[in-house]
Short mmCIF file of C-alpha atoms in Angstrom, two decimals:
data_model
loop_
_atom_site.label_atom_id
_atom_site.label_comp_id
_atom_site.label_asym_id
_atom_site.label_seq_id
_atom_site.Cartn_x
_atom_site.Cartn_y
_atom_site.Cartn_z
CA UNK A 167 -6.38 -4.16 24.78
CA UNK A 168 -2.55 -4.26 24.20
CA UNK A 169 -0.86 -7.41 25.51
CA UNK A 170 2.65 -7.70 26.89
CA UNK A 171 4.69 -10.86 26.50
CA UNK A 172 7.73 -12.45 28.02
CA UNK A 173 9.59 -15.25 26.28
CA UNK A 174 11.35 -17.70 28.63
CA UNK A 175 13.78 -20.10 27.02
CA UNK A 176 14.71 -23.16 29.12
CA UNK A 177 17.92 -24.96 28.70
CA UNK A 178 21.39 -24.97 30.31
CA UNK A 179 22.94 -25.38 26.86
CA UNK A 180 21.66 -21.83 26.00
CA UNK A 181 23.39 -20.35 29.04
CA UNK A 182 26.62 -22.22 28.23
CA UNK A 183 26.58 -20.79 24.70
CA UNK A 184 26.45 -24.18 23.07
CA UNK A 185 23.49 -23.15 20.97
CA UNK A 186 22.00 -19.77 20.03
CA UNK A 187 18.54 -18.67 21.17
CA UNK A 188 17.13 -18.34 17.67
CA UNK A 189 13.61 -19.46 18.79
CA UNK A 190 13.18 -16.24 20.76
CA UNK A 191 14.08 -14.15 17.75
CA UNK A 192 11.58 -16.04 15.64
CA UNK A 193 8.83 -15.71 18.19
CA UNK A 194 9.41 -12.00 18.75
CA UNK A 195 9.17 -11.25 15.03
CA UNK A 196 5.86 -13.19 14.88
CA UNK A 197 4.40 -11.63 17.95
CA UNK A 198 5.23 -8.14 16.78
CA UNK A 199 3.11 -8.72 13.67
CA UNK A 200 0.23 -9.85 15.89
CA UNK A 201 0.23 -6.68 17.95
CA UNK A 202 1.80 -8.33 21.00
CA UNK A 203 4.49 -6.27 22.72
CA UNK A 204 7.44 -8.44 23.64
CA UNK A 205 9.17 -6.57 26.45
CA UNK A 206 11.38 -9.29 27.98
CA UNK A 207 13.51 -12.25 26.95
CA UNK A 208 14.61 -14.58 29.80
CA UNK A 209 16.90 -17.60 29.60
CA UNK A 210 17.01 -20.05 32.52
CA UNK A 211 18.83 -23.33 32.90
CA UNK A 212 17.31 -26.79 33.56
CA UNK A 213 16.71 -26.02 37.22
CA UNK A 214 13.19 -26.15 38.61
CA UNK A 215 13.77 -23.63 41.38
CA UNK A 216 15.26 -20.98 39.11
CA UNK A 217 12.56 -21.52 36.47
CA UNK A 218 9.88 -21.04 39.11
CA UNK A 219 11.55 -17.78 40.21
CA UNK A 220 11.59 -16.63 36.57
CA UNK A 221 7.93 -17.51 36.16
CA UNK A 222 6.91 -15.63 39.32
CA UNK A 223 8.78 -12.50 38.09
CA UNK A 224 7.33 -12.80 34.56
CA UNK A 225 3.71 -13.32 35.59
CA UNK A 226 3.80 -9.95 37.56
CA UNK A 227 4.91 -7.95 34.49
CA UNK A 228 3.40 -9.72 31.43
CA UNK A 229 0.08 -11.21 30.61
CA UNK A 230 1.40 -13.61 27.98
CA UNK A 231 4.20 -16.00 28.85
CA UNK A 232 5.78 -18.22 26.22
CA UNK A 233 8.23 -20.89 27.31
CA UNK A 234 10.53 -22.70 24.96
CA UNK A 235 12.06 -26.12 25.65
CA UNK A 236 11.97 -28.63 28.48
CA UNK A 237 9.08 -30.68 27.06
CA UNK A 238 11.12 -33.73 26.22
CA UNK A 239 11.13 -37.19 27.97
CA UNK A 240 14.39 -36.93 29.91
CA UNK A 241 14.95 -36.34 33.62
CA UNK A 242 15.82 -32.65 33.14
CA UNK A 243 12.76 -31.81 30.99
CA UNK A 244 10.79 -30.32 33.84
CA UNK A 245 9.11 -27.26 32.21
CA UNK A 246 5.60 -28.57 32.37
CA UNK A 247 5.88 -29.85 35.91
CA UNK A 248 7.41 -26.60 37.14
CA UNK A 249 4.88 -24.41 35.36
CA UNK A 250 1.97 -26.43 36.71
CA UNK A 251 3.33 -26.09 40.28
CA UNK A 252 3.82 -22.27 39.81
CA UNK A 253 0.32 -21.82 38.46
CA UNK A 254 -1.39 -24.49 40.63
CA UNK A 255 -2.44 -26.55 37.60
CA UNK A 256 -3.00 -30.29 37.66
CA UNK A 257 -1.09 -32.50 35.15
CA UNK A 258 -3.24 -35.17 33.57
CA UNK A 259 -2.38 -37.95 31.08
CA UNK A 260 -3.92 -37.58 27.57
CA UNK A 261 -4.35 -41.09 26.39
CA UNK A 262 -4.90 -39.99 22.69
CA UNK A 263 -1.55 -38.23 22.77
CA UNK A 264 0.18 -41.20 24.32
CA UNK A 265 -1.27 -43.40 21.56
CA UNK A 266 0.09 -40.99 18.93
CA UNK A 267 3.58 -41.12 20.43
CA UNK A 268 3.50 -44.93 20.54
CA UNK A 269 2.42 -45.04 16.93
CA UNK A 270 5.19 -42.72 15.93
CA UNK A 271 7.87 -44.90 17.49
CA UNK A 272 6.39 -48.08 15.95
CA UNK A 273 5.89 -46.71 12.39
CA UNK A 274 8.75 -44.29 12.01
CA UNK A 275 11.46 -45.81 14.29
CA UNK A 276 10.23 -49.45 14.32
CA UNK A 277 10.71 -49.74 18.12
CA UNK A 278 8.51 -49.64 21.10
CA UNK A 279 8.04 -46.29 22.83
CA UNK A 280 10.29 -45.86 25.88
CA UNK A 281 8.23 -45.50 29.01
CA UNK A 282 9.74 -42.12 29.88
CA UNK A 283 8.08 -40.70 26.73
CA UNK A 284 4.81 -41.10 28.55
CA UNK A 285 5.44 -37.89 30.45
CA UNK A 286 5.16 -36.00 27.12
CA UNK A 287 1.50 -36.96 27.12
CA UNK A 288 0.92 -35.33 30.45
CA UNK A 289 -0.50 -31.76 30.07
CA UNK A 290 -2.29 -29.29 32.29
CA UNK A 291 -5.92 -30.14 32.90
CA UNK A 292 -8.26 -28.30 30.54
CA UNK A 293 -5.44 -26.79 28.47
CA UNK A 294 -5.55 -26.09 24.74
CA UNK A 295 -3.33 -28.82 23.18
CA UNK A 296 -0.89 -27.88 20.38
CA UNK A 297 -0.19 -31.05 18.31
CA UNK A 298 3.35 -31.54 17.06
CA UNK A 299 3.36 -33.16 13.60
CA UNK A 300 7.21 -33.02 13.36
CA UNK A 301 8.10 -34.34 16.82
CA UNK A 302 6.86 -36.19 19.86
CA UNK A 303 6.44 -33.27 22.33
CA UNK A 304 3.06 -31.56 22.09
CA UNK A 305 2.72 -28.01 23.32
CA UNK A 306 -0.18 -26.38 25.08
CA UNK A 307 -1.76 -23.15 26.41
CA UNK A 308 -3.82 -22.30 29.44
CA UNK A 309 -4.95 -19.14 31.19
CA UNK A 310 -4.64 -18.58 34.89
CA UNK A 311 -5.14 -15.35 36.90
CA UNK A 312 -5.30 -13.25 33.72
CA UNK A 313 -2.02 -14.67 32.37
CA UNK A 314 -1.83 -16.81 29.26
CA UNK A 315 0.89 -19.50 29.42
CA UNK A 316 2.02 -21.15 26.19
CA UNK A 317 4.52 -24.00 26.18
CA UNK A 318 6.52 -24.81 23.03
CA UNK A 319 9.19 -27.42 22.27
CA UNK A 320 12.81 -26.44 21.94
CA UNK A 321 13.98 -27.91 18.64
CA UNK A 322 13.71 -24.93 16.16
CA UNK A 323 11.82 -26.82 13.43
CA UNK A 324 9.25 -28.08 15.96
CA UNK A 325 8.94 -24.67 17.58
CA UNK A 326 8.45 -22.94 14.24
CA UNK A 327 5.85 -25.41 13.04
CA UNK A 328 3.88 -25.06 16.27
CA UNK A 329 4.17 -21.32 16.10
CA UNK A 330 2.46 -21.11 12.68
CA UNK A 331 -0.05 -23.93 13.32
CA UNK A 332 -1.22 -23.03 16.77
CA UNK A 333 0.46 -20.11 18.55
CA UNK A 334 -0.36 -17.42 16.02
CA UNK A 335 -4.09 -18.35 15.76
CA UNK A 336 -4.33 -18.48 19.57
CA UNK A 337 -2.66 -15.07 20.05
CA UNK A 338 -4.51 -13.50 17.15
CA UNK A 339 -7.74 -14.03 19.01
CA UNK A 340 -6.35 -12.13 21.98
CA UNK A 341 -5.03 -9.06 20.24
CA UNK A 342 -7.02 -6.36 18.56
CA UNK A 343 -3.99 -4.53 17.15
CA UNK A 344 -1.54 -5.10 14.36
CA UNK A 345 2.13 -3.95 14.37
CA UNK A 346 3.77 -3.54 11.01
CA UNK A 347 7.42 -2.85 10.50
CA UNK A 348 9.53 -1.98 7.48
CA UNK A 349 13.35 -2.14 7.37
CA UNK A 350 15.05 0.52 5.42
CA UNK A 351 18.52 -0.86 4.54
CA UNK A 352 21.46 1.52 4.14
CA UNK A 353 25.07 1.24 3.11
CA UNK A 354 27.60 4.08 2.73
CA UNK A 355 26.70 6.12 5.83
CA UNK A 356 27.67 5.33 9.44
CA UNK A 357 25.09 4.91 12.22
CA UNK A 358 26.09 8.13 13.93
CA UNK A 359 25.69 10.11 10.71
CA UNK A 360 22.26 8.56 10.08
CA UNK A 361 21.24 9.26 13.67
CA UNK A 362 22.46 12.90 13.41
CA UNK A 363 20.43 13.43 10.27
CA UNK A 364 17.24 11.86 11.65
CA UNK A 365 17.61 12.29 15.44
CA UNK A 366 15.21 15.21 15.75
CA UNK A 367 12.51 13.39 13.80
CA UNK A 368 13.03 10.12 15.58
CA UNK A 369 13.01 11.58 19.13
CA UNK A 370 9.53 13.05 18.59
CA UNK A 371 7.85 10.07 17.01
CA UNK A 372 5.47 7.86 19.01
CA UNK A 373 3.39 6.04 16.48
CA UNK A 374 4.86 5.36 13.96
CA UNK A 375 8.33 5.06 15.39
CA UNK A 376 11.71 5.02 13.76
CA UNK A 377 14.88 3.41 15.20
CA UNK A 378 18.40 2.75 13.91
CA UNK A 379 20.18 -0.59 14.28
CA UNK A 380 23.79 -1.09 13.30
CA UNK A 381 24.72 -4.11 11.20
CA UNK A 382 28.33 -4.95 10.21
CA UNK A 383 29.18 -2.17 7.78
CA UNK A 384 25.53 -1.26 7.36
CA UNK A 385 22.67 0.58 9.10
CA UNK A 386 19.10 -0.65 9.28
CA UNK A 387 16.30 1.80 10.00
CA UNK A 388 13.13 0.16 11.25
CA UNK A 389 9.89 2.09 10.88
CA UNK A 390 7.07 0.60 12.93
CA UNK A 391 3.40 1.45 13.26
CA UNK A 392 0.58 -0.01 15.41
CA UNK A 393 -3.00 0.21 14.28
CA UNK A 394 -6.25 -1.62 14.24
CA UNK A 395 -5.50 -3.17 10.84
CA UNK A 396 -2.56 -3.88 8.58
CA UNK A 397 -3.99 -1.43 6.07
CA UNK A 398 -4.12 1.35 8.63
CA UNK A 399 -0.54 0.62 9.78
CA UNK A 400 0.75 0.65 6.15
CA UNK A 401 -0.94 4.00 5.47
CA UNK A 402 0.86 5.44 8.58
CA UNK A 403 4.22 3.99 7.44
CA UNK A 404 4.19 5.04 3.79
CA UNK A 405 5.11 8.68 4.34
CA UNK A 406 7.74 7.81 6.94
CA UNK A 407 9.55 5.47 4.59
CA UNK A 408 9.27 7.93 1.75
CA UNK A 409 10.76 10.73 3.82
CA UNK A 410 13.65 8.67 5.10
CA UNK A 411 14.46 7.53 1.54
CA UNK A 412 14.37 11.17 0.37
CA UNK A 413 16.65 12.30 3.21
CA UNK A 414 19.20 9.53 2.87
CA UNK A 415 19.18 9.28 -0.92
CA UNK A 416 21.19 6.59 -2.66
CA UNK A 417 22.66 5.15 0.55
CA UNK A 418 19.30 3.39 0.86
CA UNK A 419 19.74 0.16 -1.12
CA UNK A 420 16.27 -1.28 -0.37
CA UNK A 421 13.27 -1.66 1.89
CA UNK A 422 12.56 -5.06 3.44
CA UNK A 423 15.42 -6.67 1.52
CA UNK A 424 17.75 -9.09 3.19
CA UNK A 425 21.09 -7.95 1.86
CA UNK A 426 23.12 -6.08 -0.71
CA UNK A 427 23.81 -9.26 -2.57
CA UNK A 428 20.12 -9.97 -2.88
CA UNK A 429 19.61 -6.57 -4.49
CA UNK A 430 22.61 -7.16 -6.86
CA UNK A 431 21.06 -10.53 -7.91
CA UNK A 432 17.70 -8.93 -8.72
CA UNK A 433 19.24 -6.06 -10.68
CA UNK A 434 21.51 -8.53 -12.63
CA UNK A 435 18.42 -10.55 -13.52
CA UNK A 436 16.56 -7.40 -14.64
CA UNK A 437 19.47 -6.22 -16.76
CA UNK A 438 20.18 -9.62 -18.22
CA UNK A 439 23.84 -9.47 -17.11
CA UNK A 440 26.18 -11.86 -15.29
CA UNK A 441 28.77 -11.18 -12.61
CA UNK A 442 32.13 -12.62 -11.66
CA UNK A 443 34.42 -11.87 -8.74
CA UNK A 444 38.16 -11.56 -8.30
CA UNK A 445 39.17 -11.38 -4.62
CA UNK A 446 42.38 -11.07 -2.77
CA UNK A 447 42.10 -9.70 0.79
CA UNK A 448 38.43 -10.71 1.11
CA UNK A 449 39.36 -14.33 0.44
CA UNK A 450 36.12 -15.32 -1.29
CA UNK A 451 33.72 -13.49 1.04
CA UNK A 452 31.89 -11.88 -1.82
CA UNK A 453 31.48 -15.17 -3.62
CA UNK A 454 30.26 -16.83 -0.46
CA UNK A 455 27.65 -14.14 0.06
CA UNK A 456 26.41 -14.48 -3.47
CA UNK A 457 26.35 -18.27 -3.63
CA UNK A 458 24.27 -18.32 -0.41
CA UNK A 459 21.39 -16.95 -2.55
CA UNK A 460 19.05 -19.52 -4.09
CA UNK A 461 18.97 -19.21 -7.89
CA UNK A 462 22.01 -17.04 -8.14
CA UNK A 463 23.62 -19.40 -10.69
CA UNK A 464 21.52 -17.68 -13.38
CA UNK A 465 23.59 -14.49 -12.93
CA UNK A 466 26.81 -15.41 -11.10
CA UNK A 467 29.47 -17.06 -13.29
CA UNK A 468 32.03 -17.71 -10.64
CA UNK A 469 35.10 -16.22 -8.94
CA UNK A 470 38.87 -16.35 -8.42
CA UNK A 471 40.51 -15.99 -5.01
CA UNK A 472 43.94 -14.71 -6.17
CA UNK A 473 45.67 -14.42 -2.81
CA UNK A 474 49.14 -14.86 -4.20
CA UNK A 475 50.57 -12.27 -6.59
CA UNK A 476 51.45 -15.08 -9.04
CA UNK A 477 47.79 -16.13 -9.19
CA UNK A 478 46.88 -12.60 -10.11
CA UNK A 479 49.29 -12.85 -12.98
CA UNK A 480 48.95 -16.39 -14.09
CA UNK A 481 45.17 -16.86 -13.72
CA UNK A 482 43.68 -13.36 -14.03
CA UNK A 483 46.23 -12.06 -16.45
CA UNK A 484 47.38 -9.03 -14.53
CA UNK A 485 50.56 -7.89 -16.32
CA UNK A 486 53.69 -8.65 -14.36
CA UNK A 487 54.93 -5.16 -15.23
CA UNK A 488 51.83 -3.73 -13.44
CA UNK A 489 52.48 -5.81 -10.37
CA UNK A 490 56.17 -4.89 -10.30
CA UNK A 491 55.65 -1.18 -10.77
CA UNK A 492 52.49 -0.49 -8.78
CA UNK A 493 52.31 -3.58 -6.46
CA UNK A 494 49.48 -6.04 -5.91
CA UNK A 495 47.60 -3.42 -3.85
CA UNK A 496 47.01 -0.59 -6.32
CA UNK A 497 44.46 0.84 -8.69
CA UNK A 498 46.03 -0.61 -11.89
CA UNK A 499 46.02 -4.11 -10.34
CA UNK A 500 42.43 -3.78 -9.20
CA UNK A 501 41.37 -2.74 -12.67
CA UNK A 502 43.27 -5.56 -14.31
CA UNK A 503 41.81 -8.16 -11.86
CA UNK A 504 38.22 -7.07 -12.70
CA UNK A 505 38.94 -7.24 -16.44
CA UNK A 506 40.75 -10.55 -16.16
CA UNK A 507 37.96 -12.34 -14.25
CA UNK A 508 35.53 -11.36 -16.99
CA UNK A 509 37.87 -12.83 -19.63
CA UNK A 510 38.21 -16.05 -17.58
CA UNK A 511 34.48 -16.46 -16.92
CA UNK A 512 32.74 -14.72 -19.75
CA UNK A 513 30.80 -12.48 -17.37
CA UNK A 514 29.76 -8.98 -18.52
CA UNK A 515 30.43 -7.45 -15.05
CA UNK A 516 33.46 -8.19 -12.94
CA UNK A 517 34.24 -6.85 -9.46
CA UNK A 518 37.65 -7.10 -7.79
CA UNK A 519 39.16 -6.42 -4.33
CA UNK A 520 42.80 -6.12 -3.37
CA UNK A 521 44.10 -4.68 -0.16
CA UNK A 522 45.82 -4.98 3.16
CA UNK A 523 43.59 -6.47 5.85
CA UNK A 524 46.33 -6.56 8.50
CA UNK A 525 47.39 -6.86 11.11
CA UNK A 526 50.63 -5.64 9.42
CA UNK A 527 51.49 -3.55 6.39
CA UNK A 528 52.36 -5.55 3.26
CA UNK A 529 55.87 -6.08 1.85
CA UNK A 530 55.61 -2.85 -0.23
CA UNK A 531 54.73 -0.76 2.79
CA UNK A 532 51.03 -0.35 1.93
CA UNK A 533 49.20 0.39 5.23
CA UNK A 534 46.56 -1.71 6.93
CA UNK A 535 43.13 -0.74 5.69
CA UNK A 536 44.22 0.34 2.17
CA UNK A 537 41.86 -1.40 -0.32
CA UNK A 538 41.30 -0.98 -4.00
CA UNK A 539 38.10 -2.13 -5.73
CA UNK A 540 37.79 -2.56 -9.46
CA UNK A 541 34.60 -2.81 -11.51
CA UNK A 542 34.64 -3.90 -15.16
CA UNK A 543 31.41 -3.27 -17.07
CA UNK A 544 30.24 -2.96 -20.64
CA UNK A 545 30.65 0.80 -20.13
CA UNK A 546 34.28 0.63 -19.01
CA UNK A 547 36.39 -0.18 -15.97
CA UNK A 548 36.20 1.88 -12.77
CA UNK A 549 38.07 1.84 -9.48
CA UNK A 550 37.47 3.00 -5.91
CA UNK A 551 39.99 3.44 -3.19
CA UNK A 552 39.22 2.83 0.50
CA UNK A 553 41.33 3.90 3.37
CA UNK A 554 39.84 2.06 6.36
CA UNK A 555 42.61 2.60 8.85
CA UNK A 556 43.75 0.37 11.74
CA UNK A 557 40.49 -1.60 12.09
CA UNK A 558 40.21 -5.23 12.91
CA UNK A 559 41.07 -7.62 10.13
CA UNK A 560 37.56 -9.08 9.93
CA UNK A 561 36.08 -5.52 9.87
CA UNK A 562 38.23 -4.51 6.93
CA UNK A 563 37.36 -7.62 4.98
CA UNK A 564 33.64 -7.19 5.66
CA UNK A 565 33.50 -3.49 4.68
CA UNK A 566 35.54 -4.22 1.53
CA UNK A 567 33.21 -7.08 0.46
CA UNK A 568 30.05 -4.90 1.13
CA UNK A 569 31.58 -1.92 -0.73
CA UNK A 570 32.32 -4.15 -3.76
CA UNK A 571 28.71 -5.36 -3.75
CA UNK A 572 27.43 -1.78 -3.35
CA UNK A 573 29.55 -0.77 -6.42
CA UNK A 574 27.84 -3.44 -8.41
CA UNK A 575 24.44 -2.26 -7.08
CA UNK A 576 25.18 1.32 -7.95
CA UNK A 577 26.33 0.58 -11.49
CA UNK A 578 23.30 -1.59 -12.26
CA UNK A 579 20.94 0.99 -10.78
CA UNK A 580 22.48 3.87 -12.69
CA UNK A 581 23.86 5.58 -9.61
CA UNK A 582 27.28 7.17 -8.88
CA UNK A 583 29.73 4.44 -7.89
CA UNK A 584 30.19 6.03 -4.42
CA UNK A 585 27.83 7.92 -2.16
CA UNK A 586 27.58 11.62 -2.78
CA UNK A 587 27.91 12.34 0.93
#
């Protein structure tokens, strides 16, 4: 039997935009792998009446309800009380849980437990208790009228811990199906072009399915299959993934990889090479993406943000004659920047970016969106020109940074430095 779920996040701070609803994303990803269809996400403030209305709507369209938040000790933590009223469940005090909370306060905080924390030990009668080893608010689950209700705490670390310790085993026992997805990551072809190429195929697929999702400067294709076991789902997905990779060619930079920079790191490790970056209009964005990766210090030497023309000359060694004749935004400058950062850092591979991110043209009249990327390698120095037009400044910077990383990826993988399409 296929189950449908609704995730209800409780908290006025979510509606105000003070925090992002990352818990719902995490839960949806987990439930998908368990064969549970998540069809609705709801966010409701700390208001019992509105929460009750949301619950009444959800119970009519889903047989699994997961609530997040509102399990704390304060006056506005009313999730349990409201759920029990909506489902006609009796709240009872669990003395063992109360004892655990008292012990936590005394051993970890060296103070007595405030009396309002006692409400955290009140749970629906006969429920399945989910202990919380990283916080004081336990979760729980109960079934009523064919609907399973699971209550989880709001702090992300507590929610994630409870998900893996309790929620997944609980839901696994309910579902006889497994959903497996693979993300085919692409750079170098727009979403509309990808959709045009694959639309006929995607529109006729039911199981497996294939869908496109636009990321900043990239496209993600998600292939999904539902089957009785993970092995069956994988067997259904293998030919789909293979066909997409064949159709899209070298714009596919990986399957189930997080980012272009992750692929570059792996290829640098495999080749035994190191990388350095010289950035102007991207302002260190490439370096930031690389240094966010754990262990990247083994292959990334460092970078220079040469925003001023004088820094390009004095630090990277771009000849002043080159800057005077061709300007800072030019192919000769991009080449010299890539070569210079390798001299400065000792890296074998250097990538550079120089361009006009806007909103206005530069002092030499170069238009917004004109970007040159240089790549210095043991096999020579190469350059690529981008004409991105009057896009937003952040969009130009992001596309330029991703293109630079894709050039590194392509060189290391033995591919042409730009898509053939």
